[in-house]
XYZ file of C-alpha atoms in Angstrom:
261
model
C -22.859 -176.410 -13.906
C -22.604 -174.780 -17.143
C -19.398 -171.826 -17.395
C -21.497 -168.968 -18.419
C -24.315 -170.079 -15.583
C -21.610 -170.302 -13.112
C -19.589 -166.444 -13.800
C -23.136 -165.216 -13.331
C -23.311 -166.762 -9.898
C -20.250 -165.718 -9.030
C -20.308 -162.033 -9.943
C -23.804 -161.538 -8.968
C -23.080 -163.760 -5.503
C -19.124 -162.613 -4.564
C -17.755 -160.064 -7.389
C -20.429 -157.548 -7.047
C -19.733 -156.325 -3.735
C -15.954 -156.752 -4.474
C -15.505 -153.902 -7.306
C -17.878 -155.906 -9.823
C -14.524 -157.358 -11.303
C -11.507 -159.995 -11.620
C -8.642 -160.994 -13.140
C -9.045 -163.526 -15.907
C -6.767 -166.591 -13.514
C -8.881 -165.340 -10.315
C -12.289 -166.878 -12.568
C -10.261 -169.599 -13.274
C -9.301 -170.713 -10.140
C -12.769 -169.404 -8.467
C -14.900 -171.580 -10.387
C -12.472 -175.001 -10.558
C -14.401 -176.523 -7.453
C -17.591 -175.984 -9.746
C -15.933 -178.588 -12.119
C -15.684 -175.786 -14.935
C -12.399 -175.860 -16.785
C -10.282 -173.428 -17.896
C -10.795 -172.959 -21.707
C -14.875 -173.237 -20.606
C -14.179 -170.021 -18.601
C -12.857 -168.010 -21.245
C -15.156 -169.559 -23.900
C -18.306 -168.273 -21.708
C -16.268 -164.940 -20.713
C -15.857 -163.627 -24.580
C -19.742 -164.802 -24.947
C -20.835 -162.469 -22.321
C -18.509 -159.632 -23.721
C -20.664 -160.132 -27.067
C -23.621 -160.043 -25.195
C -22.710 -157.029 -23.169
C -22.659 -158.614 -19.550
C -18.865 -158.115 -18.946
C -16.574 -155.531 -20.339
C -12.246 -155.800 -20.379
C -10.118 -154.563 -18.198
C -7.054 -154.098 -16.421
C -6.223 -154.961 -12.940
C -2.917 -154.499 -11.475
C -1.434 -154.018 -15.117
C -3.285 -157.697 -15.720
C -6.313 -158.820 -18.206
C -9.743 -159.159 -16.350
C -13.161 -158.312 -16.947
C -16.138 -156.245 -15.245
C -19.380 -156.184 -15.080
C -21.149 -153.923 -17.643
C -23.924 -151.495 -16.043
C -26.818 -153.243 -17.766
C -25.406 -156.692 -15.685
C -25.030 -154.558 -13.022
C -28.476 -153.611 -12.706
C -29.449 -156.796 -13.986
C -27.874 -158.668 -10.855
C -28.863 -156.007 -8.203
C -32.048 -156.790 -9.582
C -31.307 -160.824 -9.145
C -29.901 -160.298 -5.514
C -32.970 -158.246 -4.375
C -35.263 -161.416 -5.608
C -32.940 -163.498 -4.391
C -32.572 -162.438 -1.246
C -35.557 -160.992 -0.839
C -34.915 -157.751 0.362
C -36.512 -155.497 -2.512
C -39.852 -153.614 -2.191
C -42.493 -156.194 -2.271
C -45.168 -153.862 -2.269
C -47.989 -154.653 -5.057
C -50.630 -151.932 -6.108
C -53.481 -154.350 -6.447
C -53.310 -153.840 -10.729
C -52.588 -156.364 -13.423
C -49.501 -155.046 -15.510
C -50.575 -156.258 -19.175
C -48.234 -156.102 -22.195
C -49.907 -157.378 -25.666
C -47.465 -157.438 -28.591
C -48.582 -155.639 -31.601
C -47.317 -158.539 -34.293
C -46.836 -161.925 -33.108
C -43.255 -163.197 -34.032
C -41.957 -166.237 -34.932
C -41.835 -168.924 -32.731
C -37.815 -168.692 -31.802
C -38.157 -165.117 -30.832
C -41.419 -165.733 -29.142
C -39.596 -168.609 -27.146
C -36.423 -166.459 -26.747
C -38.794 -163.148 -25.577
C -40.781 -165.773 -22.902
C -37.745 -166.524 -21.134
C -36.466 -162.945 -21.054
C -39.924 -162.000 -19.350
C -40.341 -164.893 -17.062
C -37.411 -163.778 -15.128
C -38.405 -160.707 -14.916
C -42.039 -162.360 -13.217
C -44.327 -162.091 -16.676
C -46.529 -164.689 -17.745
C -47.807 -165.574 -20.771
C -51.565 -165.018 -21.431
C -51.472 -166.215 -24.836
C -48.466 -165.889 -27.368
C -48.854 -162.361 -27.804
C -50.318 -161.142 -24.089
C -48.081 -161.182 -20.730
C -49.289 -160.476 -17.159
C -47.027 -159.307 -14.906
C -47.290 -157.800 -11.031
C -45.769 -154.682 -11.404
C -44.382 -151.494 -14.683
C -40.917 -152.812 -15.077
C -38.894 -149.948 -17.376
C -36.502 -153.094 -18.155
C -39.684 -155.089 -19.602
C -39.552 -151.971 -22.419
C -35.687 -152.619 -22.858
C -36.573 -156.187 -23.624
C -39.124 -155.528 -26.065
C -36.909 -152.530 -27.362
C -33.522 -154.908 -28.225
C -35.836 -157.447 -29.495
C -37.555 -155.055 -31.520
C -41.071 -156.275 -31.104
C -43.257 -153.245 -30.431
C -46.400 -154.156 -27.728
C -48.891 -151.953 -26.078
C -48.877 -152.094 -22.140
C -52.317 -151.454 -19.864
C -52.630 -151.527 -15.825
C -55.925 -152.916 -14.924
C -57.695 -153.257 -11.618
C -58.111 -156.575 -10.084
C -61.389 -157.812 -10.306
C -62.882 -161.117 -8.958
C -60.901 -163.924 -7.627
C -57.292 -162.876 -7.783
C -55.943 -165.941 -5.870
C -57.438 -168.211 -8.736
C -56.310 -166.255 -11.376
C -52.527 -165.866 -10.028
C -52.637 -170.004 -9.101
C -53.611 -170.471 -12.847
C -51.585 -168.139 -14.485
C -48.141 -168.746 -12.795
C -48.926 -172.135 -12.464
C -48.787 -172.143 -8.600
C -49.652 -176.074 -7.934
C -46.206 -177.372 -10.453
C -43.954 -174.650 -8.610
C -44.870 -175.285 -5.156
C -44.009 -179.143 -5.892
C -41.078 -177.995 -7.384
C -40.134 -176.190 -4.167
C -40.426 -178.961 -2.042
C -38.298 -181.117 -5.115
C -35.499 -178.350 -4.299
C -35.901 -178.728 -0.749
C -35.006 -182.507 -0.410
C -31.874 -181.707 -3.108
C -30.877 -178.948 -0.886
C -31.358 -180.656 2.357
C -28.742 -183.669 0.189
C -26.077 -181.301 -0.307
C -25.653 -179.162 2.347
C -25.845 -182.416 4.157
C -22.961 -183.344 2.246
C -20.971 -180.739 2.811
C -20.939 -181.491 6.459
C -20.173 -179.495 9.246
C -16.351 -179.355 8.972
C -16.254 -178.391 5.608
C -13.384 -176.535 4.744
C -13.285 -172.858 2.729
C -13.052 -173.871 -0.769
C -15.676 -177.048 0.057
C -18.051 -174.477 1.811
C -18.226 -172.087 -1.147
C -18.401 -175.153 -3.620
C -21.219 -175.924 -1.402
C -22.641 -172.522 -1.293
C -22.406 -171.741 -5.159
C -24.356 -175.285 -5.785
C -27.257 -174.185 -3.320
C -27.383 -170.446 -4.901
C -27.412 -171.610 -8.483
C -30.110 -174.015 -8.435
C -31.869 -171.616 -6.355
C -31.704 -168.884 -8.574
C -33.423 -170.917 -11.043
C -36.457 -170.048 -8.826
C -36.421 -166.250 -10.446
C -37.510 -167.993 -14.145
C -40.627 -169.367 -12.659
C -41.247 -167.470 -9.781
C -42.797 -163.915 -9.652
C -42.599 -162.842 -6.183
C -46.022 -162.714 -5.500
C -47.233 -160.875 -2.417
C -48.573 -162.921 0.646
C -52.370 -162.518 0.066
C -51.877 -163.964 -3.330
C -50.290 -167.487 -2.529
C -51.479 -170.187 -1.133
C -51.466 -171.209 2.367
C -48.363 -173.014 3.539
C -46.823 -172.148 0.511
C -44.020 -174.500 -0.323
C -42.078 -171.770 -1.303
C -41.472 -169.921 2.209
C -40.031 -173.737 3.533
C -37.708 -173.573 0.869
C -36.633 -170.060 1.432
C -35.935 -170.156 5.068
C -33.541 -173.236 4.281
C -31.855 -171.394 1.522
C -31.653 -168.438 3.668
C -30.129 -169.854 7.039
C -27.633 -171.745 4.822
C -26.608 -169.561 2.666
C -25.848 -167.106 5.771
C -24.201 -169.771 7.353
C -21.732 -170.496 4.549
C -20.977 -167.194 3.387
C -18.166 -166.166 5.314
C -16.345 -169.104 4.804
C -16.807 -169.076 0.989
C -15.901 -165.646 0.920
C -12.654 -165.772 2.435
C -12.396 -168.774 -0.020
C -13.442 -166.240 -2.760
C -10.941 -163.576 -1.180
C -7.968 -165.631 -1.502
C -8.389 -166.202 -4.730
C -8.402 -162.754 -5.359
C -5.509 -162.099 -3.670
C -2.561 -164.718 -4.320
C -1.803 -162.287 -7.931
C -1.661 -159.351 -5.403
């Protein structure tokens, strides 16, 4: 698990609801099970300062850092995807953004990802689909200063087809069930008498390979996936789980937080 993947996870998953911040030896120590070592903690911590995720400062007179508002609503954002508990609700229009220059192919790589988590996909290298207006779609374009028109059209003709096309449906419900057996593995693994630190080891493992999920997968409403959609299987594993672990990984989490208090 890469450092900078791994503080994401853990402010989005533990740190948010606990003040959004943490003393430099709390990350530390919170993300050791993970196999992430010190100096890669504070190498990926001064990388998200630079890119405006995290923000210094002090805690009980030591160093720490906290979550900036634009992670803030980035991982609010995450969490309601995540767990799905955000308004699903779809207005039966195609959200279309069409860039006005098409840019090089880094920056057209590096603008792809940006939108696929946010649940656009590409049309063509200069047109993106997407479910819903997302004001943080502009802010995208905006910082990566590549000016594009945006149109809401009505759907018309076989919207099932075009959403299995577009979002490539088929490869992410076999990726689902991929995740499933992985998932099934580990939890497995962890066994039933795992202790704190093993059950929020566990816990962050299951989280952060399922919130890969949110660079493929839009949230598309019911009457636009297939039936027996792969992804609701995976989902209600990852959801009894990850209830079932959380209290034990967040007392792990809570000690951590507490032994420079």
């Amino acid at each position: 698990m890469h450092a900078r993947s791994a503080l994401f996870d853990l402010y989005g998953d533990h740190l948010r609801a606990r003040g959004a911040r943490a003393p430099v030896a709390a990350l530390v120590r919170l993300l050791a099970p993970l196999g992430v070592h010190p100096p890669a903690v504070r190498t990926a911590v001064s990388r998200m300062v630079r890119q405006g995720w995290l923000e210094p400062v002090r805690i009980d007179g030591q160093p720490g850092y906290g979550l900036t508002a634009r992670a803030r609503r980035r991982l609010d954002d995450a969490a309601a995807r995540i767990y799905r508990t955000g308004d699903g609700d779809w207005d039966r229009h195609w959200h279309l953004g069409i860039l006005r220059e098409i840019p090089n192919r880094r920056r057209l790589d590096q603008l792809e990802s940006q939108l696929s988590f946010l649940g656009w996909a590409p049309l063509s290298d200069g047109a993106w689909v997407g479910l819903r207006h997302d004001s943080e779609v502009d802010q995208v374009l905006e910082v990566e200063g590549l000016p594009a028109d945006r149109f809401r059209a009505p759907v018309d003709g076989d919207a099932v087809a075009f959403a299995r096309r577009v979002w490539k449906l088929d490869d992410l419900g076999a990726s689902y069930d991929t995740w499933l057996n992985e998932a099934k593995a580990l939890v497995d693994a962890a066994g039933p008498d795992a202790d704190d630190e093993q059950a929020f080891a566990a816990r962050s493992k299951l989280v952060h390979e399922w919130r890969k999920f949110l660079f493929r997968d839009p949230g598309l409403p019911p009457e636009l996936l297939p039936a027996d959609w792969a992804g609701t299987r995976a989902a209600e594993f990852f959801d009894f789980h990850a209830n079932r672990l959380l209290p034990a990984a967040g007392r792990f989490v809570d000690a951590c937080l507490s032994i420079d208090h």
